[in-house]
Amino acid sequence: MALANLIDLIAEVAAKRTAREGNTKADTPDAVVALCGWIRADLWNARHIFIRISVFGGRLDSA
């Protein structure tokens, strides 16, 4: 699933929950900020794991 589709799906679910539960507007931005931080951390970890694997592969090739 593409990242844009995942973000759209998460936003749609959050909007439905907000409409159903009747949360105040003050609660919603905090949840979005926390979710964005989680997505950013996950992407950062994936990128750096890929870099480590690439470096390791380069070292194997040069040996």
Short mmCIF file of the N, C-alpha and C atoms (twelve columns), coordinates in Angstrom:
data_MODEL
# 
_entry.id   MODEL 
# 
loop_
_atom_site.group_PDB 
_atom_site.id 
_atom_site.type_symbol 
_atom_site.label_atom_id 
_atom_site.label_alt_id 
_atom_site.label_comp_id 
_atom_site.label_asym_id 
_atom_site.label_seq_id 
_atom_site.Cartn_x 
_atom_site.Cartn_y 
_atom_site.Cartn_z 
_atom_site.pdbx_PDB_model_num 
ATOM 1   N N  . MET A 1  0.857   -1.175 0.000  1 
ATOM 2   C CA . MET A 1  0.000   0.000  0.000  1 
ATOM 3   C C  . MET A 1  0.901   1.236  0.000  1 
ATOM 4   N N  . ALA A 2  0.627   2.144  -0.875 1 
ATOM 5   C CA . ALA A 2  1.425   3.359  -0.977 1 
ATOM 6   C C  . ALA A 2  1.221   4.212  0.275  1 
ATOM 7   N N  . LEU A 3  2.253   4.973  0.606  1 
ATOM 8   C CA . LEU A 3  2.211   5.798  1.813  1 
ATOM 9   C C  . LEU A 3  1.069   6.810  1.743  1 
ATOM 10  N N  . ALA A 4  0.828   7.391  0.582  1 
ATOM 11  C CA . ALA A 4  -0.254  8.364  0.441  1 
ATOM 12  C C  . ALA A 4  -1.608  7.713  0.702  1 
ATOM 13  N N  . ASN A 5  -1.799  6.489  0.208  1 
ATOM 14  C CA . ASN A 5  -3.061  5.776  0.454  1 
ATOM 15  C C  . ASN A 5  -3.225  5.445  1.927  1 
ATOM 16  N N  . LEU A 6  -2.130  5.070  2.576  1 
ATOM 17  C CA . LEU A 6  -2.176  4.759  3.999  1 
ATOM 18  C C  . LEU A 6  -2.548  5.994  4.810  1 
ATOM 19  N N  . ILE A 7  -1.965  7.126  4.481  1 
ATOM 20  C CA . ILE A 7  -2.267  8.370  5.191  1 
ATOM 21  C C  . ILE A 7  -3.720  8.765  4.969  1 
ATOM 22  N N  . ASP A 8  -4.215  8.618  3.749  1 
ATOM 23  C CA . ASP A 8  -5.626  8.920  3.463  1 
ATOM 24  C C  . ASP A 8  -6.557  8.016  4.263  1 
ATOM 25  N N  . LEU A 9  -6.214  6.732  4.345  1 
ATOM 26  C CA . LEU A 9  -7.032  5.790  5.097  1 
ATOM 27  C C  . LEU A 9  -7.043  6.141  6.588  1 
ATOM 28  N N  . ILE A 10 -5.897  6.483  7.133  1 
ATOM 29  C CA . ILE A 10 -5.808  6.858  8.544  1 
ATOM 30  C C  . ILE A 10 -6.609  8.123  8.810  1 
ATOM 31  N N  . ALA A 11 -6.521  9.082  7.921  1 
ATOM 32  C CA . ALA A 11 -7.274  10.329 8.096  1 
ATOM 33  C C  . ALA A 11 -8.779  10.072 8.029  1 
ATOM 34  N N  . GLU A 12 -9.186  9.192  7.131  1 
ATOM 35  C CA . GLU A 12 -10.616 8.870  7.008  1 
ATOM 36  C C  . GLU A 12 -11.137 8.192  8.268  1 
ATOM 37  N N  . VAL A 13 -10.374 7.249  8.794  1 
ATOM 38  C CA . VAL A 13 -10.783 6.561  10.024 1 
ATOM 39  C C  . VAL A 13 -10.835 7.541  11.185 1 
ATOM 40  N N  . ALA A 14 -9.844  8.426  11.282 1 
ATOM 41  C CA . ALA A 14 -9.827  9.418  12.361 1 
ATOM 42  C C  . ALA A 14 -11.025 10.356 12.255 1 
ATOM 43  N N  . ALA A 15 -11.380 10.747 11.043 1 
ATOM 44  C CA . ALA A 15 -12.530 11.635 10.858 1 
ATOM 45  C C  . ALA A 15 -13.828 10.936 11.261 1 
ATOM 46  N N  . LYS A 16 -13.966 9.663  10.910 1 
ATOM 47  C CA . LYS A 16 -15.171 8.917  11.286 1 
ATOM 48  C C  . LYS A 16 -15.268 8.751  12.797 1 
ATOM 49  N N  . ARG A 17 -14.138 8.466  13.439 1 
ATOM 50  C CA . ARG A 17 -14.153 8.318  14.895 1 
ATOM 51  C C  . ARG A 17 -14.493 9.638  15.571 1 
ATOM 52  N N  . THR A 18 -13.945 10.714 15.060 1 
ATOM 53  C CA . THR A 18 -14.220 12.026 15.636 1 
ATOM 54  C C  . THR A 18 -15.690 12.372 15.493 1 
ATOM 55  N N  . ALA A 19 -16.260 12.093 14.336 1 
ATOM 56  C CA . ALA A 19 -17.673 12.386 14.119 1 
ATOM 57  C C  . ALA A 19 -18.559 11.517 15.014 1 
ATOM 58  N N  . ARG A 20 -18.173 10.272 15.196 1 
ATOM 59  C CA . ARG A 20 -18.973 9.357  15.998 1 
ATOM 60  C C  . ARG A 20 -18.857 9.678  17.496 1 
ATOM 61  N N  . GLU A 21 -17.641 9.969  17.973 1 
ATOM 62  C CA . GLU A 21 -17.425 10.205 19.398 1 
ATOM 63  C C  . GLU A 21 -17.687 11.646 19.807 1 
ATOM 64  N N  . GLY A 22 -17.652 12.552 18.855 1 
ATOM 65  C CA . GLY A 22 -17.895 13.955 19.168 1 
ATOM 66  C C  . GLY A 22 -16.760 14.603 19.938 1 
ATOM 67  N N  . ASN A 23 -15.519 14.242 19.613 1 
ATOM 68  C CA . ASN A 23 -14.365 14.853 20.280 1 
ATOM 69  C C  . ASN A 23 -14.300 16.342 19.976 1 
ATOM 70  N N  . THR A 24 -13.694 17.064 20.887 1 
ATOM 71  C CA . THR A 24 -13.514 18.490 20.654 1 
ATOM 72  C C  . THR A 24 -12.384 18.702 19.658 1 
ATOM 73  N N  . LYS A 25 -12.318 19.879 19.109 1 
ATOM 74  C CA . LYS A 25 -11.277 20.189 18.134 1 
ATOM 75  C C  . LYS A 25 -9.891  20.201 18.765 1 
ATOM 76  N N  . ALA A 26 -9.799  20.427 20.056 1 
ATOM 77  C CA . ALA A 26 -8.495  20.470 20.717 1 
ATOM 78  C C  . ALA A 26 -7.843  19.094 20.765 1 
ATOM 79  N N  . ASP A 27 -8.640  18.023 20.810 1 
ATOM 80  C CA . ASP A 27 -8.075  16.674 20.875 1 
ATOM 81  C C  . ASP A 27 -7.476  16.225 19.549 1 
ATOM 82  N N  . THR A 28 -8.063  16.640 18.466 1 
ATOM 83  C CA . THR A 28 -7.671  16.143 17.155 1 
ATOM 84  C C  . THR A 28 -6.240  16.524 16.757 1 
ATOM 85  N N  . PRO A 29 -5.779  17.769 16.893 1 
ATOM 86  C CA . PRO A 29 -4.407  18.086 16.479 1 
ATOM 87  C C  . PRO A 29 -3.349  17.302 17.252 1 
ATOM 88  N N  . ASP A 30 -3.577  17.036 18.526 1 
ATOM 89  C CA . ASP A 30 -2.613  16.261 19.295 1 
ATOM 90  C C  . ASP A 30 -2.476  14.849 18.743 1 
ATOM 91  N N  . ALA A 31 -3.579  14.254 18.361 1 
ATOM 92  C CA . ALA A 31 -3.537  12.905 17.806 1 
ATOM 93  C C  . ALA A 31 -2.818  12.893 16.463 1 
ATOM 94  N N  . VAL A 32 -3.040  13.898 15.654 1 
ATOM 95  C CA . VAL A 32 -2.395  13.963 14.341 1 
ATOM 96  C C  . VAL A 32 -0.894  14.164 14.497 1 
ATOM 97  N N  . VAL A 33 -0.485  15.018 15.415 1 
ATOM 98  C CA . VAL A 33 0.944   15.253 15.644 1 
ATOM 99  C C  . VAL A 33 1.617   13.968 16.116 1 
ATOM 100 N N  . ALA A 34 0.988   13.241 17.010 1 
ATOM 101 C CA . ALA A 34 1.551   11.980 17.494 1 
ATOM 102 C C  . ALA A 34 1.649   10.962 16.363 1 
ATOM 103 N N  . LEU A 35 0.635   10.887 15.532 1 
ATOM 104 C CA . LEU A 35 0.639   9.947  14.417 1 
ATOM 105 C C  . LEU A 35 1.716   10.299 13.401 1 
ATOM 106 N N  . CYS A 36 1.870   11.577 13.099 1 
ATOM 107 C CA . CYS A 36 2.911   12.000 12.152 1 
ATOM 108 C C  . CYS A 36 4.299   11.680 12.690 1 
ATOM 109 N N  . GLY A 37 4.493   11.868 13.990 1 
ATOM 110 C CA . GLY A 37 5.777   11.523 14.593 1 
ATOM 111 C C  . GLY A 37 6.072   10.041 14.490 1 
ATOM 112 N N  . TRP A 38 5.041   9.217  14.680 1 
ATOM 113 C CA . TRP A 38 5.216   7.772  14.579 1 
ATOM 114 C C  . TRP A 38 5.572   7.371  13.145 1 
ATOM 115 N N  . ILE A 39 4.890   7.957  12.169 1 
ATOM 116 C CA . ILE A 39 5.184   7.641  10.764 1 
ATOM 117 C C  . ILE A 39 6.588   8.097  10.397 1 
ATOM 118 N N  . ARG A 40 6.974   9.294  10.838 1 
ATOM 119 C CA . ARG A 40 8.305   9.807  10.537 1 
ATOM 120 C C  . ARG A 40 9.386   8.919  11.153 1 
ATOM 121 N N  . ALA A 41 9.187   8.463  12.387 1 
ATOM 122 C CA . ALA A 41 10.162  7.592  13.045 1 
ATOM 123 C C  . ALA A 41 10.271  6.258  12.314 1 
ATOM 124 N N  . ASP A 42 9.148   5.721  11.874 1 
ATOM 125 C CA . ASP A 42 9.155   4.456  11.162 1 
ATOM 126 C C  . ASP A 42 9.896   4.576  9.833  1 
ATOM 127 N N  . LEU A 43 9.666   5.657  9.106  1 
ATOM 128 C CA . LEU A 43 10.365  5.868  7.841  1 
ATOM 129 C C  . LEU A 43 11.855  6.085  8.068  1 
ATOM 130 N N  . TRP A 44 12.217  6.798  9.143  1 
ATOM 131 C CA . TRP A 44 13.619  7.058  9.448  1 
ATOM 132 C C  . TRP A 44 14.327  5.732  9.741  1 
ATOM 133 N N  . ASN A 45 13.699  4.871  10.529 1 
ATOM 134 C CA . ASN A 45 14.304  3.575  10.857 1 
ATOM 135 C C  . ASN A 45 14.476  2.720  9.608  1 
ATOM 136 N N  . ALA A 46 13.471  2.678  8.763  1 
ATOM 137 C CA . ALA A 46 13.546  1.869  7.548  1 
ATOM 138 C C  . ALA A 46 14.659  2.359  6.638  1 
ATOM 139 N N  . ARG A 47 14.805  3.675  6.504  1 
ATOM 140 C CA . ARG A 47 15.839  4.242  5.648  1 
ATOM 141 C C  . ARG A 47 17.225  3.892  6.173  1 
ATOM 142 N N  . HIS A 48 17.421  3.985  7.479  1 
ATOM 143 C CA . HIS A 48 18.740  3.723  8.033  1 
ATOM 144 C C  . HIS A 48 19.078  2.235  8.062  1 
ATOM 145 N N  . ILE A 49 18.081  1.381  8.186  1 
ATOM 146 C CA . ILE A 49 18.337  -0.049 8.075  1 
ATOM 147 C C  . ILE A 49 18.785  -0.371 6.656  1 
ATOM 148 N N  . PHE A 50 18.156  0.228  5.664  1 
ATOM 149 C CA . PHE A 50 18.551  0.013  4.268  1 
ATOM 150 C C  . PHE A 50 19.984  0.475  4.035  1 
ATOM 151 N N  . ILE A 51 20.355  1.619  4.616  1 
ATOM 152 C CA . ILE A 51 21.722  2.129  4.462  1 
ATOM 153 C C  . ILE A 51 22.717  1.155  5.080  1 
ATOM 154 N N  . ARG A 52 22.406  0.631  6.258  1 
ATOM 155 C CA . ARG A 52 23.319  -0.332 6.903  1 
ATOM 156 C C  . ARG A 52 23.482  -1.588 6.061  1 
ATOM 157 N N  . ILE A 53 22.394  -2.073 5.484  1 
ATOM 158 C CA . ILE A 53 22.471  -3.265 4.638  1 
ATOM 159 C C  . ILE A 53 23.306  -2.964 3.396  1 
ATOM 160 N N  . SER A 54 23.140  -1.782 2.815  1 
ATOM 161 C CA . SER A 54 23.904  -1.407 1.622  1 
ATOM 162 C C  . SER A 54 25.390  -1.334 1.929  1 
ATOM 163 N N  . VAL A 55 25.747  -0.737 3.059  1 
ATOM 164 C CA . VAL A 55 27.149  -0.621 3.451  1 
ATOM 165 C C  . VAL A 55 27.731  -2.015 3.685  1 
ATOM 166 N N  . PHE A 56 26.991  -2.869 4.361  1 
ATOM 167 C CA . PHE A 56 27.455  -4.218 4.631  1 
ATOM 168 C C  . PHE A 56 27.667  -4.980 3.325  1 
ATOM 169 N N  . GLY A 57 26.738  -4.833 2.375  1 
ATOM 170 C CA . GLY A 57 26.880  -5.481 1.078  1 
ATOM 171 C C  . GLY A 57 28.101  -4.980 0.340  1 
ATOM 172 N N  . GLY A 58 28.361  -3.674 0.426  1 
ATOM 173 C CA . GLY A 58 29.559  -3.128 -0.207 1 
ATOM 174 C C  . GLY A 58 30.836  -3.686 0.393  1 
ATOM 175 N N  . ARG A 59 30.825  -3.860 1.704  1 
ATOM 176 C CA . ARG A 59 32.004  -4.440 2.368  1 
ATOM 177 C C  . ARG A 59 32.203  -5.887 1.963  1 
ATOM 178 N N  . LEU A 60 31.118  -6.632 1.792  1 
ATOM 179 C CA . LEU A 60 31.242  -8.016 1.348  1 
ATOM 180 C C  . LEU A 60 31.806  -8.088 -0.068 1 
ATOM 181 N N  . ASP A 61 31.358  -7.183 -0.931 1 
ATOM 182 C CA . ASP A 61 31.841  -7.170 -2.310 1 
ATOM 183 C C  . ASP A 61 33.315  -6.833 -2.388 1 
ATOM 184 N N  . SER A 62 33.794  -5.958 -1.507 1 
ATOM 185 C CA . SER A 62 35.193  -5.533 -1.571 1 
ATOM 186 C C  . SER A 62 36.127  -6.544 -0.919 1 
ATOM 187 N N  . ALA A 63 35.588  -7.466 -0.130 1 
ATOM 188 C CA . ALA A 63 36.433  -8.451 0.564  1 
ATOM 189 C C  . ALA A 63 36.842  -9.582 -0.338 1 
# 
